Amino acid sequence: METDVLVIGKGIAGVVAAANLAKSGKKVSIIARGYGATALSSGCLDVLSYIPQVQGIAQPPLSGFKMLAITNNNHPYIIAGEGDAGKAEEIVSEAFANLPEEIKELYVGSLESNFYVITGFGTLKPTTFVQKPLEPAIIGDEPKKILLTGINGLLDFNPVMATSVAALDLKKRSLGHIKVKAAKVSVKGVEGIPTLTTSTIASVLGEKEAFNDFKSELSKIAKSEEPDVILLPSIFTTPELVKSIEELENACGCKIGEVAMAPPNAAGLRIQRVLNNICEKMGIKTYQIMNVTPVIKDGRVEKVIGEQTVLFGKTKELEFKADNFILATGDFISEGLVCEVDEELNRTFKESVFNLPLYIPSEYFATLDPFNPSGQPFSKIGVMVNSNMKPVDHNGKVVYDNLYAAGSILGYYDYRAEKSGMGVAITTAYKAAKSILGR
Amino acid sequence: MVDLSFYRKVQESIDGCIKCGLCLTICPTFEVLKGGQFGGPRYLSAELQRHLMEFGKIAYDASYLCTICRHCEFVCPGNVATPAATLFLRQVLSELKLSAKPASDVNEGLKGMLEHGNPYFISSEMKGEWLEEIDGVAGGKAEIIGWVGCTSSIRLPELAQAFYQSLKKACGNDFTVLGSEEWCCGKPAFLLGGKDTAVKLASESINRIKKTGAKTLVTPCPACLSAFKYEYKEWYGLEPPTPKVLHYSEFVKELLDKGAISFRNVAGELPEKIIYHDPCELGRGLGIYDEPREVLEAIPGILVLEYDDKRENSKCCGGGGGMFGVYSDLSMAIAARKLKEALKMGAKALVSSCPACMLNFKYAAINYEIPIEVLDLSQVVEKAVSQKS
């Protein structure tokens, strides 16, 4: 197969880069191995909320860049801005303005402000854009009474626990005008299932009868509790169910929304579905590939050889030739980065396709507090790039002239601690595409 | 014998499971059974395989609840090969020759396949009836052999006849079929865990195909195609029966590109709005997504609709992986969901390019009284094709 640009990875970074290139007339293909962290994510577009070692929330998100340029000038945002906070702000704004329409349609929010949303654990998560079904979960200035409503039998969302966590978190952040209360509702046809998941509930609610029953149960609760907002677990997995939210709102006389939950989370699946549709619509060919081996010639990536599983572990090889390559394979979750441990428990970190040089912080591997506000050292492991998003070695020398990297494969930042995952992915993908287009 | 290197590969892949549950959101069996008796792909691969002994009976019930549609493999962030794990489980169960259901049914089935040369246990004469009905001719030497497949020959004569007539029109005497002499390719036995049975069936099929001296084999059945193309070599150590093996859609697309055939307007003769269903084995299995679409779109007078979940993300019809033979009610329940969705989108007919899908959809439409026509690509092509003079 021959193409202008080959993107490796089909998460948000891969597809945003591919879409920007395809829009400018480049022939683009994507090879990917299953879904990655985008499909497993909260689906929120975090830009920047926390800066490690700095108190408080960046408000608006881009206002944090000046501090970032001082504390961590290797941060992908700052690198994309050629070392300058102001230029970094510009490139982020440009990247978001150039997002494919299908993604924009899915979200509410703007780069002008960060806000909190309530998650399925009751914590308050700062973010910049949320998908429309999560809009009611946004904590605004208006006083609100929120009913966190679980579904009987669904263990993944415990409204009582979430409510007590939310009450504490709201108090801690002086957001006393928001009241939370727990409730539970039944869905007909899922009683007694020991392994009940949100996707099973979604598939049952796809049937008219079960949906109408659920609607009337929910409206009874709404009548007795009179909340401003009812938040449900993430059950709106299909476009049709998302449309039905309005019907539920009319029956209940209040806003209905969902909370971001641990995977599999509806919002993560919705954005992945949109990404798939974008590829389809823009004629970006995608291939399911299990293992990739690059072929290097004269300091350039000549082609990659992809191993495709035919069936039952048997493989065939496909060859992909391209002028330029974008690496967007993600970090440890999607195995863009891997950690090998030998018998003496020594860890070796590797970039799994090109074996690129990695930035590895000289600190210890991880801290005992999983939610350490300074982040986790292992999270910062990743590929080093120059301002064109070309991977470089420890001396700053470009590794392969036609290779670019974008998304969470990049090093020097901790998207979990900063709440910057999607923002960095979108920005670096846009920058990589821009570099290839020579703009 | 169970292949130990295969076992190691399966074990390695299972360690990639991060318990994210993405597979549960797309598994067709899990969707219909609501997760009750069936814990979904991650249970079938990661949990069950690690504790095979403790699970006992549950293991073989669950292992035949998989349609091997490979959708889970395609969304898995951890690269877990659940279908391979399922096949491994089936191979072990087949070796054990268990007496309880469904393993006993499976073992009986494997014996029957070997004896009759088809998975429906029907005599050779009956297998050739579809051809007699249209006064077709079987055998002889030809460049191109049409491999109809057991399901089409026996259960779907309309498909077999459309396949034959459309290619006869296009290729004339260069084209032949085996009719009643056609044997089972071995795939159903392989899917049910009976590799040894599969090898015997495959060798016999090769002998029979070789007699025609054909250079190209064309089949409407993706299961037969993947057997000829990959499994013969990779699993059985046999060479493909002909140098070139193609799916019907690929072959028709070739004819179209060469200008050997053209399509006439079929408005009024076929339902105006049709929806295309990607068969798992053709799409995810063989990567053939474009050819059937390109063929359909080249036919004037019909409008091709698309499911929201298509191509790599296409939902399984429920008839694959031998499940239609073991749990046919479940297969049809899965198919009915997809048919209802097609109806909602305004389609008057569903077109597939796999006999197993068509059979399952057809029965589901009857059982669930869903007013939609179920067609194979070959039936649509046969209506429209005319030879270029």
PDB file of N, CA, C and O in Angstrom, chain A residues 159-206:
ATOM      1  N   PRO A 159     -24.483   5.307  44.012  1.00  0.00           N
ATOM      2  CA  PRO A 159     -24.887   6.706  44.223  1.00  0.00           C
ATOM      3  C   PRO A 159     -24.698   7.169  45.667  1.00  0.00           C
ATOM      4  O   PRO A 159     -24.441   8.347  45.906  1.00  0.00           O
ATOM      5  N   VAL A 160     -24.812   6.243  46.636  1.00  0.00           N
ATOM      6  CA  VAL A 160     -24.673   6.642  48.042  1.00  0.00           C
ATOM      7  C   VAL A 160     -23.227   7.071  48.316  1.00  0.00           C
ATOM      8  O   VAL A 160     -22.970   8.128  48.885  1.00  0.00           O
ATOM      9  N   MET A 161     -22.292   6.237  47.839  1.00  0.00           N
ATOM     10  CA  MET A 161     -20.883   6.571  48.021  1.00  0.00           C
ATOM     11  C   MET A 161     -20.543   7.852  47.249  1.00  0.00           C
ATOM     12  O   MET A 161     -19.909   8.760  47.779  1.00  0.00           O
ATOM     13  N   ALA A 162     -21.003   7.912  46.009  1.00  0.00           N
ATOM     14  CA  ALA A 162     -20.704   9.086  45.178  1.00  0.00           C
ATOM     15  C   ALA A 162     -21.235  10.354  45.830  1.00  0.00           C
ATOM     16  O   ALA A 162     -20.572  11.400  45.813  1.00  0.00           O
ATOM     17  N   THR A 163     -22.425  10.271  46.429  1.00  0.00           N
ATOM     18  CA  THR A 163     -23.019  11.451  47.051  1.00  0.00           C
ATOM     19  C   THR A 163     -22.195  11.921  48.240  1.00  0.00           C
ATOM     20  O   THR A 163     -21.953  13.126  48.403  1.00  0.00           O
ATOM     21  N   SER A 164     -21.723  10.972  49.069  1.00  0.00           N
ATOM     22  CA  SER A 164     -20.956  11.411  50.234  1.00  0.00           C
ATOM     23  C   SER A 164     -19.609  11.996  49.813  1.00  0.00           C
ATOM     24  O   SER A 164     -19.145  12.972  50.387  1.00  0.00           O
ATOM     25  N   VAL A 165     -19.005  11.412  48.784  1.00  0.00           N
ATOM     26  CA  VAL A 165     -17.741  11.973  48.280  1.00  0.00           C
ATOM     27  C   VAL A 165     -17.975  13.366  47.698  1.00  0.00           C
ATOM     28  O   VAL A 165     -17.235  14.315  47.980  1.00  0.00           O
ATOM     29  N   ALA A 166     -19.050  13.488  46.917  1.00  0.00           N
ATOM     30  CA  ALA A 166     -19.350  14.771  46.270  1.00  0.00           C
ATOM     31  C   ALA A 166     -19.618  15.848  47.308  1.00  0.00           C
ATOM     32  O   ALA A 166     -19.148  16.987  47.177  1.00  0.00           O
ATOM     33  N   ALA A 167     -20.358  15.493  48.379  1.00  0.00           N
ATOM     34  CA  ALA A 167     -20.683  16.485  49.420  1.00  0.00           C
ATOM     35  C   ALA A 167     -19.388  17.014  50.051  1.00  0.00           C
ATOM     36  O   ALA A 167     -19.241  18.227  50.248  1.00  0.00           O
ATOM     37  N   LEU A 168     -18.452  16.110  50.326  1.00  0.00           N
ATOM     38  CA  LEU A 168     -17.174  16.527  50.919  1.00  0.00           C
ATOM     39  C   LEU A 168     -16.383  17.416  49.967  1.00  0.00           C
ATOM     40  O   LEU A 168     -15.834  18.447  50.356  1.00  0.00           O
ATOM     41  N   ASP A 169     -16.318  16.977  48.695  1.00  0.00           N
ATOM     42  CA  ASP A 169     -15.529  17.705  47.707  1.00  0.00           C
ATOM     43  C   ASP A 169     -16.115  19.095  47.449  1.00  0.00           C
ATOM     44  O   ASP A 169     -15.378  20.081  47.307  1.00  0.00           O
ATOM     45  N   LEU A 170     -17.450  19.176  47.418  1.00  0.00           N
ATOM     46  CA  LEU A 170     -18.113  20.470  47.199  1.00  0.00           C
ATOM     47  C   LEU A 170     -17.798  21.425  48.355  1.00  0.00           C
ATOM     48  O   LEU A 170     -17.549  22.612  48.151  1.00  0.00           O
ATOM     49  N   LYS A 171     -17.808  20.868  49.575  1.00  0.00           N
ATOM     50  CA  LYS A 171     -17.550  21.676  50.760  1.00  0.00           C
ATOM     51  C   LYS A 171     -16.105  22.192  50.729  1.00  0.00           C
ATOM     52  O   LYS A 171     -15.854  23.375  50.940  1.00  0.00           O
ATOM     53  N   LYS A 172     -15.186  21.274  50.404  1.00  0.00           N
ATOM     54  CA  LYS A 172     -13.764  21.600  50.368  1.00  0.00           C
ATOM     55  C   LYS A 172     -13.495  22.742  49.388  1.00  0.00           C
ATOM     56  O   LYS A 172     -12.643  23.581  49.598  1.00  0.00           O
ATOM     57  N   ARG A 173     -14.248  22.745  48.284  1.00  0.00           N
ATOM     58  CA  ARG A 173     -14.002  23.759  47.250  1.00  0.00           C
ATOM     59  C   ARG A 173     -14.966  24.933  47.350  1.00  0.00           C
ATOM     60  O   ARG A 173     -15.144  25.681  46.380  1.00  0.00           O
ATOM     61  N   SER A 174     -15.629  25.054  48.533  1.00  0.00           N
ATOM     62  CA  SER A 174     -16.570  26.161  48.782  1.00  0.00           C
ATOM     63  C   SER A 174     -17.627  26.280  47.694  1.00  0.00           C
ATOM     64  O   SER A 174     -17.856  27.346  47.145  1.00  0.00           O
ATOM     65  N   LEU A 175     -18.235  25.176  47.362  1.00  0.00           N
ATOM     66  CA  LEU A 175     -19.302  25.209  46.361  1.00  0.00           C
ATOM     67  C   LEU A 175     -20.615  24.770  47.021  1.00  0.00           C
ATOM     68  O   LEU A 175     -21.341  23.898  46.556  1.00  0.00           O
ATOM     69  N   GLY A 176     -20.882  25.409  48.180  1.00  0.00           N
ATOM     70  CA  GLY A 176     -22.040  25.019  48.991  1.00  0.00           C
ATOM     71  C   GLY A 176     -23.389  25.247  48.327  1.00  0.00           C
ATOM     72  O   GLY A 176     -24.403  24.709  48.785  1.00  0.00           O
ATOM     73  N   HIS A 177     -23.421  26.004  47.239  1.00  0.00           N
ATOM     74  CA  HIS A 177     -24.715  26.251  46.580  1.00  0.00           C
ATOM     75  C   HIS A 177     -25.201  25.036  45.801  1.00  0.00           C
ATOM     76  O   HIS A 177     -26.320  25.007  45.312  1.00  0.00           O
ATOM     77  N   ILE A 178     -24.353  24.022  45.681  1.00  0.00           N
ATOM     78  CA  ILE A 178     -24.752  22.790  44.992  1.00  0.00           C
ATOM     79  C   ILE A 178     -25.094  21.728  46.037  1.00  0.00           C
ATOM     80  O   ILE A 178     -24.294  21.415  46.925  1.00  0.00           O
ATOM     81  N   LYS A 179     -26.314  21.211  45.971  1.00  0.00           N
ATOM     82  CA  LYS A 179     -26.733  20.149  46.901  1.00  0.00           C
ATOM     83  C   LYS A 179     -26.792  18.822  46.153  1.00  0.00           C
ATOM     84  O   LYS A 179     -27.275  18.774  45.013  1.00  0.00           O
ATOM     85  N   VAL A 180     -26.314  17.760  46.791  1.00  0.00           N
ATOM     86  CA  VAL A 180     -26.373  16.446  46.151  1.00  0.00           C
ATOM     87  C   VAL A 180     -27.149  15.464  47.024  1.00  0.00           C
ATOM     88  O   VAL A 180     -27.124  15.548  48.249  1.00  0.00           O
ATOM     89  N   LYS A 181     -27.848  14.568  46.400  1.00  0.00           N
ATOM     90  CA  LYS A 181     -28.612  13.557  47.111  1.00  0.00           C
ATOM     91  C   LYS A 181     -28.584  12.268  46.289  1.00  0.00           C
ATOM     92  O   LYS A 181     -28.456  12.306  45.069  1.00  0.00           O
ATOM     93  N   ALA A 182     -28.682  11.123  46.958  1.00  0.00           N
ATOM     94  CA  ALA A 182     -28.631   9.839  46.252  1.00  0.00           C
ATOM     95  C   ALA A 182     -30.031   9.276  46.016  1.00  0.00           C
ATOM     96  O   ALA A 182     -30.946   9.534  46.795  1.00  0.00           O
ATOM     97  N   ALA A 183     -30.177   8.539  44.935  1.00  0.00           N
ATOM     98  CA  ALA A 183     -31.447   7.859  44.643  1.00  0.00           C
ATOM     99  C   ALA A 183     -31.139   6.616  43.824  1.00  0.00           C
ATOM    100  O   ALA A 183     -30.022   6.458  43.313  1.00  0.00           O
ATOM    101  N   LYS A 184     -32.135   5.739  43.702  1.00  0.00           N
ATOM    102  CA  LYS A 184     -31.947   4.535  42.883  1.00  0.00           C
ATOM    103  C   LYS A 184     -33.193   4.275  42.061  1.00  0.00           C
ATOM    104  O   LYS A 184     -34.303   4.528  42.499  1.00  0.00           O
ATOM    105  N   VAL A 185     -32.986   3.748  40.876  1.00  0.00           N
ATOM    106  CA  VAL A 185     -34.113   3.477  39.990  1.00  0.00           C
ATOM    107  C   VAL A 185     -33.936   2.062  39.426  1.00  0.00           C
ATOM    108  O   VAL A 185     -32.820   1.556  39.354  1.00  0.00           O
ATOM    109  N   SER A 186     -35.066   1.434  39.050  1.00  0.00           N
ATOM    110  CA  SER A 186     -34.985   0.072  38.506  1.00  0.00           C
ATOM    111  C   SER A 186     -35.154   0.092  36.992  1.00  0.00           C
ATOM    112  O   SER A 186     -35.862   0.940  36.455  1.00  0.00           O
ATOM    113  N   VAL A 187     -34.508  -0.834  36.338  1.00  0.00           N
ATOM    114  CA  VAL A 187     -34.725  -1.044  34.903  1.00  0.00           C
ATOM    115  C   VAL A 187     -35.298  -2.446  34.748  1.00  0.00           C
ATOM    116  O   VAL A 187     -34.719  -3.420  35.236  1.00  0.00           O
ATOM    117  N   LYS A 188     -36.452  -2.526  34.110  1.00  0.00           N
ATOM    118  CA  LYS A 188     -37.106  -3.824  33.947  1.00  0.00           C
ATOM    119  C   LYS A 188     -36.292  -4.710  33.007  1.00  0.00           C
ATOM    120  O   LYS A 188     -35.876  -4.268  31.938  1.00  0.00           O
ATOM    121  N   GLY A 189     -36.082  -5.956  33.423  1.00  0.00           N
ATOM    122  CA  GLY A 189     -35.381  -6.889  32.544  1.00  0.00           C
ATOM    123  C   GLY A 189     -33.911  -7.066  32.873  1.00  0.00           C
ATOM    124  O   GLY A 189     -33.224  -7.828  32.222  1.00  0.00           O
ATOM    125  N   VAL A 190     -33.420  -6.344  33.886  1.00  0.00           N
ATOM    126  CA  VAL A 190     -32.014  -6.557  34.253  1.00  0.00           C
ATOM    127  C   VAL A 190     -31.892  -7.040  35.697  1.00  0.00           C
ATOM    128  O   VAL A 190     -30.798  -7.100  36.253  1.00  0.00           O
ATOM    129  N   GLU A 191     -33.051  -7.376  36.305  1.00  0.00           N
ATOM    130  CA  GLU A 191     -33.009  -7.801  37.712  1.00  0.00           C
ATOM    131  C   GLU A 191     -32.222  -9.110  37.833  1.00  0.00           C
ATOM    132  O   GLU A 191     -32.345 -10.005  37.001  1.00  0.00           O
ATOM    133  N   GLY A 192     -31.458  -9.200  38.881  1.00  0.00           N
ATOM    134  CA  GLY A 192     -30.794 -10.459  39.215  1.00  0.00           C
ATOM    135  C   GLY A 192     -29.602 -10.823  38.349  1.00  0.00           C
ATOM    136  O   GLY A 192     -29.094 -11.927  38.444  1.00  0.00           O
ATOM    137  N   ILE A 193     -29.158  -9.923  37.469  1.00  0.00           N
ATOM    138  CA  ILE A 193     -27.958 -10.232  36.667  1.00  0.00           C
ATOM    139  C   ILE A 193     -26.726  -9.928  37.525  1.00  0.00           C
ATOM    140  O   ILE A 193     -26.523  -8.790  37.936  1.00  0.00           O
ATOM    141  N   PRO A 194     -25.914 -10.949  37.822  1.00  0.00           N
ATOM    142  CA  PRO A 194     -24.793 -10.710  38.732  1.00  0.00           C
ATOM    143  C   PRO A 194     -23.703  -9.829  38.134  1.00  0.00           C
ATOM    144  O   PRO A 194     -22.989  -9.161  38.849  1.00  0.00           O
ATOM    145  N   THR A 195     -23.585  -9.856  36.797  1.00  0.00           N
ATOM    146  CA  THR A 195     -22.496  -9.113  36.167  1.00  0.00           C
ATOM    147  C   THR A 195     -23.041  -7.932  35.369  1.00  0.00           C
ATOM    148  O   THR A 195     -22.576  -7.658  34.276  1.00  0.00           O
ATOM    149  N   LEU A 196     -24.039  -7.250  35.930  1.00  0.00           N
ATOM    150  CA  LEU A 196     -24.709  -6.182  35.175  1.00  0.00           C
ATOM    151  C   LEU A 196     -23.737  -5.051  34.806  1.00  0.00           C
ATOM    152  O   LEU A 196     -22.996  -4.554  35.644  1.00  0.00           O
ATOM    153  N   THR A 197     -23.750  -4.685  33.519  1.00  0.00           N
ATOM    154  CA  THR A 197     -22.893  -3.585  33.068  1.00  0.00           C
ATOM    155  C   THR A 197     -23.751  -2.499  32.435  1.00  0.00           C
ATOM    156  O   THR A 197     -24.913  -2.728  32.083  1.00  0.00           O
ATOM    157  N   THR A 198     -23.150  -1.328  32.249  1.00  0.00           N
ATOM    158  CA  THR A 198     -23.884  -0.232  31.623  1.00  0.00           C
ATOM    159  C   THR A 198     -24.285  -0.594  30.197  1.00  0.00           C
ATOM    160  O   THR A 198     -25.338  -0.181  29.730  1.00  0.00           O
ATOM    161  N   SER A 199     -23.472  -1.380  29.504  1.00  0.00           N
ATOM    162  CA  SER A 199     -23.825  -1.697  28.114  1.00  0.00           C
ATOM    163  C   SER A 199     -25.046  -2.617  28.058  1.00  0.00           C
ATOM    164  O   SER A 199     -25.862  -2.513  27.139  1.00  0.00           O
ATOM    165  N   THR A 200     -25.196  -3.504  29.039  1.00  0.00           N
ATOM    166  CA  THR A 200     -26.399  -4.331  29.078  1.00  0.00           C
ATOM    167  C   THR A 200     -27.626  -3.456  29.328  1.00  0.00           C
ATOM    168  O   THR A 200     -28.656  -3.612  28.678  1.00  0.00           O
ATOM    169  N   ILE A 201     -27.497  -2.511  30.267  1.00  0.00           N
ATOM    170  CA  ILE A 201     -28.621  -1.608  30.546  1.00  0.00           C
ATOM    171  C   ILE A 201     -28.973  -0.835  29.280  1.00  0.00           C
ATOM    172  O   ILE A 201     -30.142  -0.710  28.912  1.00  0.00           O
ATOM    173  N   ALA A 202     -27.945  -0.341  28.588  1.00  0.00           N
ATOM    174  CA  ALA A 202     -28.190   0.419  27.360  1.00  0.00           C
ATOM    175  C   ALA A 202     -28.922  -0.434  26.339  1.00  0.00           C
ATOM    176  O   ALA A 202     -29.858   0.030  25.679  1.00  0.00           O
ATOM    177  N   SER A 203     -28.512  -1.694  26.215  1.00  0.00           N
ATOM    178  CA  SER A 203     -29.141  -2.517  25.187  1.00  0.00           C
ATOM    179  C   SER A 203     -30.589  -2.840  25.565  1.00  0.00           C
ATOM    180  O   SER A 203     -31.467  -2.893  24.714  1.00  0.00           O
ATOM    181  N   VAL A 204     -30.871  -2.998  26.870  1.00  0.00           N
ATOM    182  CA  VAL A 204     -32.259  -3.227  27.309  1.00  0.00           C
ATOM    183  C   VAL A 204     -33.102  -1.970  27.077  1.00  0.00           C
ATOM    184  O   VAL A 204     -34.237  -2.042  26.614  1.00  0.00           O
ATOM    185  N   LEU A 205     -32.520  -0.807  27.371  1.00  0.00           N
ATOM    186  CA  LEU A 205     -33.275   0.436  27.198  1.00  0.00           C
ATOM    187  C   LEU A 205     -33.522   0.767  25.727  1.00  0.00           C
ATOM    188  O   LEU A 205     -34.333   1.625  25.400  1.00  0.00           O
ATOM    189  N   GLY A 206     -32.832   0.093  24.853  1.00  0.00           N
ATOM    190  CA  GLY A 206     -33.085   0.247  23.421  1.00  0.00           C
ATOM    191  C   GLY A 206     -34.458  -0.269  23.028  1.00  0.00           C
ATOM    192  O   GLY A 206     -35.001   0.114  21.980  1.00  0.00           O
TER     193      GLY A 206
END
